[in-house]
PDB file of C-alpha atoms in Angstrom:
ATOM      1  CA  TYR A   1      29.916 -12.088 -13.023  1.00 40.00           C
ATOM      2  CA  SER A   2      29.809  -9.556 -15.846  1.00 39.00           C
ATOM      3  CA  SER A   3      26.007  -9.402 -15.644  1.00 41.00           C
ATOM      4  CA  LYS A   4      26.294  -8.784 -11.905  1.00 41.00           C
ATOM      5  CA  GLY A   5      28.796  -6.002 -12.560  1.00 42.00           C
ATOM      6  CA  ALA A   6      26.461  -4.455 -15.106  1.00 40.00           C
ATOM      7  CA  MET A   7      23.641  -4.570 -12.561  1.00 40.00           C
ATOM      8  CA  MET A   8      25.837  -2.799  -9.994  1.00 45.00           C
ATOM      9  CA  ASP A   9      26.790  -0.169 -12.559  1.00 59.00           C
ATOM     10  CA  ASN A  10      23.124   0.496 -13.233  1.00 70.00           C
ATOM     11  CA  ARG A  11      22.517   0.864  -9.527  1.00 73.00           C
ATOM     12  CA  PHE A  12      25.299   3.434  -9.189  1.00 73.00           C
ATOM     13  CA  ALA A  13      24.102   5.269 -12.286  1.00 77.00           C
ATOM     14  CA  THR A  14      20.577   5.466 -10.867  1.00 84.00           C
ATOM     15  CA  ALA A  15      21.899   6.833  -7.568  1.00 84.00           C
ATOM     16  CA  LEU A  16      23.933   9.476  -9.400  1.00 84.00           C
ATOM     17  CA  VAL A  17      20.998  10.522 -11.570  1.00 87.00           C
ATOM     18  CA  ILE A  18      18.773  10.913  -8.495  1.00 92.00           C
ATOM     19  CA  ALA A  19      21.531  12.859  -6.724  1.00 91.00           C
ATOM     20  CA  CYS A  20      21.932  15.183  -9.713  1.00 90.00           C
ATOM     21  CA  VAL A  21      18.171  15.813  -9.868  1.00 93.00           C
ATOM     22  CA  LEU A  22      18.063  16.574  -6.137  1.00 94.00           C
ATOM     23  CA  SER A  23      21.054  18.877  -6.518  1.00 93.00           C
ATOM     24  CA  LEU A  24      19.406  20.728  -9.414  1.00 94.00           C
ATOM     25  CA  ILE A  25      16.117  21.161  -7.529  1.00 95.00           C
ATOM     26  CA  SER A  26      17.875  22.398  -4.397  1.00 95.00           C
ATOM     27  CA  THR A  27      19.890  24.885  -6.470  1.00 94.00           C
ATOM     28  CA  ILE A  28      16.722  26.228  -8.107  1.00 95.00           C
ATOM     29  CA  TYR A  29      14.978  26.498  -4.740  1.00 96.00           C
ATOM     30  CA  MET A  30      17.967  28.250  -3.195  1.00 95.00           C
ATOM     31  CA  ALA A  31      18.306  30.732  -6.060  1.00 94.00           C
ATOM     32  CA  ALA A  32      14.554  31.440  -5.972  1.00 95.00           C
ATOM     33  CA  SER A  33      14.579  32.032  -2.217  1.00 94.00           C
ATOM     34  CA  ILE A  34      17.499  34.461  -2.494  1.00 93.00           C
ATOM     35  CA  GLY A  35      15.845  36.419  -5.290  1.00 91.00           C
ATOM     36  CA  THR A  36      12.360  36.779  -3.801  1.00 93.00           C
ATOM     37  CA  ASP A  37      11.005  39.046  -1.074  1.00 91.00           C
ATOM     38  CA  PHE A  38       8.807  36.754   1.011  1.00 93.00           C
ATOM     39  CA  TRP A  39      11.081  35.513   3.767  1.00 95.00           C
ATOM     40  CA  TYR A  40       8.901  37.184   6.375  1.00 96.00           C
ATOM     41  CA  GLU A  41       5.466  38.742   5.938  1.00 95.00           C
ATOM     42  CA  TYR A  42       3.424  41.129   8.082  1.00 93.00           C
ATOM     43  CA  ARG A  43      -0.342  41.245   7.844  1.00 90.00           C
ATOM     44  CA  THR A  44      -2.214  44.367   8.983  1.00 82.00           C
ATOM     45  CA  LEU A  45      -5.984  44.589   9.409  1.00 72.00           C
ATOM     46  CA  SER A  46      -6.374  48.005   7.753  1.00 64.00           C
ATOM     47  CA  PRO A  47      -3.239  49.089   5.866  1.00 57.00           C
ATOM     48  CA  ALA A  48      -5.056  51.620   3.681  1.00 52.00           C
ATOM     49  CA  GLU A  49      -6.361  53.602   6.650  1.00 54.00           C
ATOM     50  CA  ASN A  50      -2.963  53.481   8.350  1.00 54.00           C
ATOM     51  CA  VAL A  51      -1.182  54.878   5.310  1.00 57.00           C
ATOM     52  CA  SER A  52      -3.810  57.508   4.532  1.00 55.00           C
ATOM     53  CA  GLU A  53      -3.491  58.960   8.024  1.00 53.00           C
ATOM     54  CA  ALA A  54       0.194  59.720   7.473  1.00 54.00           C
ATOM     55  CA  GLY A  55      -0.029  60.611   3.777  1.00 47.00           C
ATOM     56  CA  ARG A  56       3.200  60.123   1.838  1.00 60.00           C
ATOM     57  CA  SER A  57       5.437  60.405   4.906  1.00 70.00           C
ATOM     58  CA  ILE A  58       5.583  56.660   5.527  1.00 71.00           C
ATOM     59  CA  TRP A  59       6.745  55.922   1.995  1.00 69.00           C
ATOM     60  CA  ASP A  60       9.181  58.830   1.973  1.00 72.00           C
ATOM     61  CA  GLU A  61      10.752  57.649   5.221  1.00 74.00           C
ATOM     62  CA  PHE A  62      10.741  54.034   4.032  1.00 77.00           C
ATOM     63  CA  VAL A  63      12.775  54.800   0.889  1.00 74.00           C
ATOM     64  CA  SER A  64      15.027  57.399   2.485  1.00 74.00           C
ATOM     65  CA  GLU A  65      18.741  56.591   2.548  1.00 71.00           C
ATOM     66  CA  GLU A  66      18.710  57.696   6.179  1.00 72.00           C
ATOM     67  CA  ALA A  67      15.942  55.272   7.163  1.00 76.00           C
ATOM     68  CA  ASP A  68      17.068  53.277  10.180  1.00 82.00           C
ATOM     69  CA  GLU A  69      15.937  49.847  11.270  1.00 87.00           C
ATOM     70  CA  LYS A  70      13.104  51.137  13.462  1.00 88.00           C
ATOM     71  CA  THR A  71      11.766  53.460  10.756  1.00 86.00           C
ATOM     72  CA  TYR A  72      11.402  50.840   8.045  1.00 87.00           C
ATOM     73  CA  THR A  73      10.279  48.127  10.490  1.00 89.00           C
ATOM     74  CA  ASP A  74       7.418  50.363  11.702  1.00 88.00           C
ATOM     75  CA  ALA A  75       6.429  50.875   8.059  1.00 87.00           C
ATOM     76  CA  LEU A  76       6.507  47.094   7.499  1.00 89.00           C
ATOM     77  CA  PHE A  77       4.212  46.640  10.498  1.00 88.00           C
ATOM     78  CA  ARG A  78       1.684  49.194   9.301  1.00 85.00           C
ATOM     79  CA  CYS A  79       1.637  48.499   5.559  1.00 85.00           C
ATOM     80  CA  ASN A  80       1.502  44.721   5.000  1.00 87.00           C
ATOM     81  CA  GLY A  81       5.269  44.581   4.579  1.00 90.00           C
ATOM     82  CA  THR A  82       7.381  41.730   3.302  1.00 93.00           C
ATOM     83  CA  VAL A  83      11.110  41.267   3.806  1.00 94.00           C
ATOM     84  CA  GLY A  84      13.624  39.333   1.718  1.00 92.00           C
ATOM     85  CA  LEU A  85      17.375  38.951   1.962  1.00 92.00           C
ATOM     86  CA  TRP A  86      17.869  41.808  -0.491  1.00 90.00           C
ATOM     87  CA  ARG A  87      14.693  43.902  -0.469  1.00 91.00           C
ATOM     88  CA  ARG A  88      11.899  45.162   1.757  1.00 91.00           C
ATOM     89  CA  CYS A  89       8.407  45.963   0.455  1.00 91.00           C
ATOM     90  CA  ILE A  90       5.260  47.685   1.699  1.00 87.00           C
ATOM     91  CA  THR A  91       1.736  47.934   0.298  1.00 83.00           C
ATOM     92  CA  VAL A  92       0.459  51.487  -0.123  1.00 76.00           C
ATOM     93  CA  PRO A  93      -2.472  53.193  -1.891  1.00 72.00           C
ATOM     94  CA  LYS A  94      -1.783  54.034  -5.517  1.00 69.00           C
ATOM     95  CA  ASN A  95      -2.501  57.719  -4.878  1.00 63.00           C
ATOM     96  CA  SER A  96      -2.065  58.657  -1.234  1.00 53.00           C
ATOM     97  CA  HIS A  97      -2.750  62.248  -0.170  1.00 52.00           C
ATOM     98  CA  TRP A  98      -3.657  63.741   3.166  1.00 46.00           C
ATOM     99  CA  TYR A  99      -6.965  65.020   1.793  1.00 46.00           C
ATOM    100  CA  SER A 100      -7.979  61.769   0.087  1.00 50.00           C
ATOM    101  CA  PRO A 101     -10.249  59.124   1.654  1.00 51.00           C
ATOM    102  CA  PRO A 102      -8.755  55.630   2.174  1.00 51.00           C
ATOM    103  CA  GLU A 103      -8.287  53.859  -1.135  1.00 50.00           C
ATOM    104  CA  THR A 104      -8.769  50.239  -2.004  1.00 56.00           C
ATOM    105  CA  ASP A 105      -6.460  50.407  -5.039  1.00 68.00           C
ATOM    106  CA  MET A 106      -3.203  49.224  -3.468  1.00 73.00           C
ATOM    107  CA  ILE A 107       0.265  48.668  -4.966  1.00 78.00           C
ATOM    108  CA  THR A 108       3.394  47.063  -3.579  1.00 82.00           C
ATOM    109  CA  ASN A 109       6.555  49.144  -3.643  1.00 83.00           C
ATOM    110  CA  CYS A 110       9.990  47.780  -2.781  1.00 86.00           C
ATOM    111  CA  ILE A 111      13.434  49.112  -2.024  1.00 87.00           C
ATOM    112  CA  SER A 112      16.673  47.152  -2.002  1.00 88.00           C
ATOM    113  CA  PHE A 113      19.069  46.850   0.898  1.00 87.00           C
ATOM    114  CA  SER A 114      22.382  48.342  -0.164  1.00 84.00           C
ATOM    115  CA  LEU A 115      25.611  46.470   0.437  1.00 85.00           C
ATOM    116  CA  SER A 116      26.394  48.853   3.292  1.00 84.00           C
ATOM    117  CA  ASP A 117      22.958  48.076   4.782  1.00 83.00           C
ATOM    118  CA  GLN A 118      23.834  44.384   4.795  1.00 86.00           C
ATOM    119  CA  PHE A 119      26.942  45.012   6.891  1.00 87.00           C
ATOM    120  CA  MET A 120      25.564  47.869   8.993  1.00 87.00           C
ATOM    121  CA  GLU A 121      25.684  47.495  12.762  1.00 89.00           C
ATOM    122  CA  LYS A 122      22.459  46.680  14.612  1.00 90.00           C
ATOM    123  CA  TYR A 123      21.812  48.610  17.811  1.00 90.00           C
ATOM    124  CA  VAL A 124      20.622  47.423  21.205  1.00 89.00           C
ATOM    125  CA  GLU A 125      17.665  49.779  20.784  1.00 89.00           C
ATOM    126  CA  PRO A 126      16.737  49.829  17.070  1.00 87.00           C
ATOM    127  CA  GLY A 127      16.946  53.365  15.738  1.00 81.00           C
ATOM    128  CA  ASN A 128      18.995  54.655  18.703  1.00 83.00           C
ATOM    129  CA  HIS A 129      22.625  54.992  17.586  1.00 85.00           C
ATOM    130  CA  ASN A 130      23.700  55.801  21.135  1.00 84.00           C
ATOM    131  CA  SER A 131      22.459  52.538  22.636  1.00 84.00           C
ATOM    132  CA  GLY A 132      25.496  50.486  21.610  1.00 87.00           C
ATOM    133  CA  THR A 133      26.015  47.680  19.115  1.00 89.00           C
ATOM    134  CA  ASP A 134      23.956  44.498  19.387  1.00 91.00           C
ATOM    135  CA  LEU A 135      26.621  41.998  18.325  1.00 92.00           C
ATOM    136  CA  ASN A 136      24.258  39.017  18.162  1.00 92.00           C
ATOM    137  CA  ARG A 137      21.855  40.635  15.711  1.00 93.00           C
ATOM    138  CA  THR A 138      24.690  42.266  13.750  1.00 93.00           C
ATOM    139  CA  TYR A 139      26.458  38.983  12.997  1.00 94.00           C
ATOM    140  CA  LEU A 140      23.232  37.053  12.463  1.00 94.00           C
ATOM    141  CA  TRP A 141      22.239  39.612   9.811  1.00 93.00           C
ATOM    142  CA  ARG A 142      25.624  39.408   8.092  1.00 93.00           C
ATOM    143  CA  LEU A 143      25.613  35.605   8.122  1.00 94.00           C
ATOM    144  CA  GLN A 144      22.120  35.404   6.626  1.00 93.00           C
ATOM    145  CA  PHE A 145      23.412  37.542   3.756  1.00 92.00           C
ATOM    146  CA  LEU A 146      26.643  35.581   3.160  1.00 94.00           C
ATOM    147  CA  LEU A 147      25.638  31.958   3.794  1.00 95.00           C
ATOM    148  CA  PRO A 148      23.243  31.507   0.814  1.00 94.00           C
ATOM    149  CA  PHE A 149      25.943  32.616  -1.618  1.00 94.00           C
ATOM    150  CA  VAL A 150      28.470  30.272   0.002  1.00 96.00           C
ATOM    151  CA  SER A 151      25.921  27.464  -0.322  1.00 95.00           C
ATOM    152  CA  LEU A 152      25.307  28.158  -4.020  1.00 93.00           C
ATOM    153  CA  GLY A 153      29.040  28.460  -4.648  1.00 94.00           C
ATOM    154  CA  LEU A 154      29.758  25.092  -3.040  1.00 94.00           C
ATOM    155  CA  MET A 155      27.060  23.389  -5.118  1.00 93.00           C
ATOM    156  CA  CYS A 156      28.334  24.958  -8.348  1.00 91.00           C
ATOM    157  CA  PHE A 157      31.897  23.887  -7.524  1.00 92.00           C
ATOM    158  CA  GLY A 158      30.611  20.402  -6.745  1.00 89.00           C
ATOM    159  CA  ALA A 159      28.869  20.308 -10.126  1.00 86.00           C
ATOM    160  CA  LEU A 160      32.159  21.169 -11.872  1.00 88.00           C
ATOM    161  CA  ILE A 161      33.885  18.315 -10.058  1.00 86.00           C
ATOM    162  CA  GLY A 162      31.038  16.028 -11.130  1.00 78.00           C
ATOM    163  CA  LEU A 163      31.531  17.023 -14.763  1.00 80.00           C
ATOM    164  CA  CYS A 164      35.242  16.275 -14.447  1.00 78.00           C
ATOM    165  CA  ALA A 165      34.348  12.883 -12.984  1.00 69.00           C
ATOM    166  CA  CYS A 166      32.145  12.168 -15.989  1.00 68.00           C
ATOM    167  CA  ALA A 167      34.946  13.194 -18.354  1.00 66.00           C
ATOM    168  CA  CYS A 168      37.370  10.905 -16.541  1.00 68.00           C
ATOM    169  CA  ARG A 169      34.800   8.088 -16.439  1.00 65.00           C
ATOM    170  CA  SER A 170      35.366   7.637 -12.735  1.00 64.00           C
ATOM    171  CA  LEU A 171      32.943   7.733  -9.836  1.00 64.00           C
ATOM    172  CA  TYR A 172      35.594   8.374  -7.206  1.00 68.00           C
ATOM    173  CA  PRO A 173      35.644  12.228  -7.563  1.00 76.00           C
ATOM    174  CA  ALA A 174      31.927  12.136  -6.740  1.00 81.00           C
ATOM    175  CA  ILE A 175      33.015  11.864  -3.085  1.00 86.00           C
ATOM    176  CA  ALA A 176      34.245  15.459  -3.297  1.00 88.00           C
ATOM    177  CA  THR A 177      30.941  16.458  -4.906  1.00 90.00           C
ATOM    178  CA  GLY A 178      29.083  14.813  -2.034  1.00 91.00           C
ATOM    179  CA  VAL A 179      31.236  16.527   0.602  1.00 93.00           C
ATOM    180  CA  LEU A 180      30.665  19.926  -1.038  1.00 94.00           C
ATOM    181  CA  HIS A 181      26.912  19.322  -1.125  1.00 95.00           C
ATOM    182  CA  PHE A 182      27.014  18.348   2.538  1.00 96.00           C
ATOM    183  CA  LEU A 183      28.824  21.600   3.387  1.00 96.00           C
ATOM    184  CA  ALA A 184      26.295  23.504   1.251  1.00 96.00           C
ATOM    185  CA  GLY A 185      23.484  21.880   3.244  1.00 96.00           C
ATOM    186  CA  LEU A 186      25.135  22.996   6.491  1.00 97.00           C
ATOM    187  CA  CYS A 187      25.357  26.554   5.136  1.00 96.00           C
ATOM    188  CA  THR A 188      21.688  26.523   4.134  1.00 96.00           C
ATOM    189  CA  LEU A 189      20.725  25.114   7.530  1.00 96.00           C
ATOM    190  CA  GLY A 190      22.835  27.821   9.170  1.00 96.00           C
ATOM    191  CA  LEU A 191      21.098  30.456   7.029  1.00 96.00           C
ATOM    192  CA  VAL A 192      17.661  29.279   8.161  1.00 96.00           C
ATOM    193  CA  GLY A 193      18.749  29.228  11.801  1.00 96.00           C
ATOM    194  CA  CYS A 194      20.315  32.697  11.596  1.00 96.00           C
ATOM    195  CA  TYR A 195      17.214  34.164   9.967  1.00 96.00           C
ATOM    196  CA  VAL A 196      14.826  32.703  12.539  1.00 96.00           C
ATOM    197  CA  ALA A 197      17.030  33.844  15.418  1.00 95.00           C
ATOM    198  CA  GLY A 198      17.371  37.332  13.912  1.00 94.00           C
ATOM    199  CA  ILE A 199      13.608  37.743  13.512  1.00 95.00           C
ATOM    200  CA  LYS A 200      12.946  36.559  17.069  1.00 94.00           C
ATOM    201  CA  LEU A 201      15.520  38.956  18.513  1.00 94.00           C
ATOM    202  CA  LEU A 202      14.147  41.848  16.437  1.00 94.00           C
ATOM    203  CA  HIS A 203      10.610  41.237  17.678  1.00 93.00           C
ATOM    204  CA  LYS A 204      11.864  41.253  21.261  1.00 93.00           C
ATOM    205  CA  LYS A 205      13.184  44.761  20.625  1.00 91.00           C
ATOM    206  CA  LEU A 206      10.220  45.861  18.497  1.00 91.00           C
ATOM    207  CA  PRO A 207       7.129  43.820  19.466  1.00 92.00           C
ATOM    208  CA  LEU A 208       4.363  43.439  16.906  1.00 91.00           C
ATOM    209  CA  PRO A 209       1.626  46.043  17.421  1.00 88.00           C
ATOM    210  CA  ASP A 210      -1.963  45.002  18.109  1.00 86.00           C
ATOM    211  CA  GLY A 211      -3.714  43.920  14.942  1.00 85.00           C
ATOM    212  CA  VAL A 212      -0.467  42.958  13.180  1.00 90.00           C
ATOM    213  CA  ARG A 213       0.440  39.343  12.507  1.00 91.00           C
ATOM    214  CA  GLY A 214       3.850  38.109  11.337  1.00 93.00           C
ATOM    215  CA  GLU A 215       4.711  34.805   9.679  1.00 94.00           C
ATOM    216  CA  PHE A 216       7.479  33.230   7.646  1.00 95.00           C
ATOM    217  CA  GLY A 217       6.815  33.339   3.914  1.00 94.00           C
ATOM    218  CA  TRP A 218       7.257  30.939   1.027  1.00 95.00           C
ATOM    219  CA  SER A 219      10.759  32.198   0.181  1.00 95.00           C
ATOM    220  CA  PHE A 220      11.859  31.057   3.641  1.00 96.00           C
ATOM    221  CA  CYS A 221      10.127  27.700   3.068  1.00 96.00           C
ATOM    222  CA  LEU A 222      12.093  27.183  -0.167  1.00 96.00           C
ATOM    223  CA  ALA A 223      15.351  27.550   1.769  1.00 95.00           C
ATOM    224  CA  CYS A 224      14.063  25.115   4.407  1.00 96.00           C
ATOM    225  CA  VAL A 225      13.299  22.536   1.713  1.00 96.00           C
ATOM    226  CA  SER A 226      16.623  23.115  -0.055  1.00 96.00           C
ATOM    227  CA  ALA A 227      18.719  22.007   2.945  1.00 95.00           C
ATOM    228  CA  PRO A 228      17.447  18.371   3.204  1.00 96.00           C
ATOM    229  CA  LEU A 229      17.645  18.023  -0.593  1.00 96.00           C
ATOM    230  CA  GLN A 230      21.322  18.982  -0.415  1.00 96.00           C
ATOM    231  CA  PHE A 231      21.948  16.451   2.358  1.00 96.00           C
ATOM    232  CA  MET A 232      20.196  13.683   0.409  1.00 95.00           C
ATOM    233  CA  ALA A 233      22.182  14.489  -2.731  1.00 94.00           C
ATOM    234  CA  ALA A 234      25.403  14.467  -0.693  1.00 94.00           C
ATOM    235  CA  ALA A 235      24.567  11.060   0.788  1.00 93.00           C
ATOM    236  CA  LEU A 236      23.866   9.549  -2.636  1.00 91.00           C
ATOM    237  CA  PHE A 237      27.052  10.964  -4.196  1.00 89.00           C
ATOM    238  CA  ILE A 238      29.235   9.685  -1.362  1.00 89.00           C
ATOM    239  CA  TRP A 239      27.499   6.301  -1.218  1.00 87.00           C
ATOM    240  CA  ALA A 240      27.812   5.688  -4.959  1.00 83.00           C
ATOM    241  CA  ALA A 241      31.481   6.692  -5.077  1.00 80.00           C
ATOM    242  CA  ARG A 242      32.588   4.760  -1.985  1.00 75.00           C
ATOM    243  CA  THR A 243      30.602   1.611  -2.765  1.00 76.00           C
ATOM    244  CA  ASN A 244      31.750   1.564  -6.379  1.00 64.00           C
ATOM    245  CA  ARG A 245      35.374   2.000  -5.277  1.00 57.00           C
ATOM    246  CA  LYS A 246      35.065  -0.782  -2.719  1.00 51.00           C
ATOM    247  CA  GLU A 247      33.500  -3.215  -5.169  1.00 48.00           C
ATOM    248  CA  PHE A 248      36.090  -2.316  -7.815  1.00 44.00           C
ATOM    249  CA  THR A 249      38.848  -3.126  -5.309  1.00 48.00           C
ATOM    250  CA  LEU A 250      37.191  -6.451  -4.455  1.00 41.00           C
ATOM    251  CA  LEU A 251      36.858  -7.249  -8.167  1.00 42.00           C
ATOM    252  CA  LYS A 252      40.597  -6.621  -8.719  1.00 45.00           C
ATOM    253  CA  ALA A 253      41.444  -8.832  -5.748  1.00 42.00           C
ATOM    254  CA  TYR A 254      39.165 -11.572  -7.125  1.00 43.00           C
ATOM    255  CA  ARG A 255      40.799 -11.440 -10.557  1.00 46.00           C
ATOM    256  CA  VAL A 256      44.309 -11.569  -9.046  1.00 43.00           C
ATOM    257  CA  ALA A 257      43.300 -14.547  -6.956  1.00 43.00           C
TER     258      ALA A 257
END
């Protein structure tokens, strides 16, 4: 029976190792998606010509503290823009002047969303402060900012519980680790859903111009991949802890008998 118990221990250990690897990968993916600027990308046929026509005005309006949602979204449309959770970027000529011909030497410039930008109200008509608050887009935007940090926090807290479980030489606390990873997966899934819904609603208000194509970027894909990894890690943690506890209880009953 001892050899059978050793075999079961190896099985649980393997499940925990796989769960830890999945948890680590999902954490890396989640952190990378938060820190990069390619959640959504716009592709324009001739960004250099578009920018040269307006000179430096597009960039000046894009970086202005008074830039509203319509102003910077129009710049994203025209200048091969990319949007992340924290920053927005456009591609402009290295030296853009009204008297210069279109340049092929392009650079990408970015500006961060301030904390007030993250919680700013969205309007029914983007850029029109008198059109009233669009509650759906406002709360979707705020949730897509908060949920990734909640997800990372839950996974980090779950990792601390896992370390305590290792110190105590008990698998039972791994149930809590699994539950936290499951909640983190729900948060990540909610983040992805909020972002997709927010983009769709924005494009209903501000349709893509002719010659402009929009698509979700690789930062968004990392978040999409992170969610199922979190769910798989949660399932393995919970399975290993519950099954080990059940078999330990049966073993005690067998020895008493």
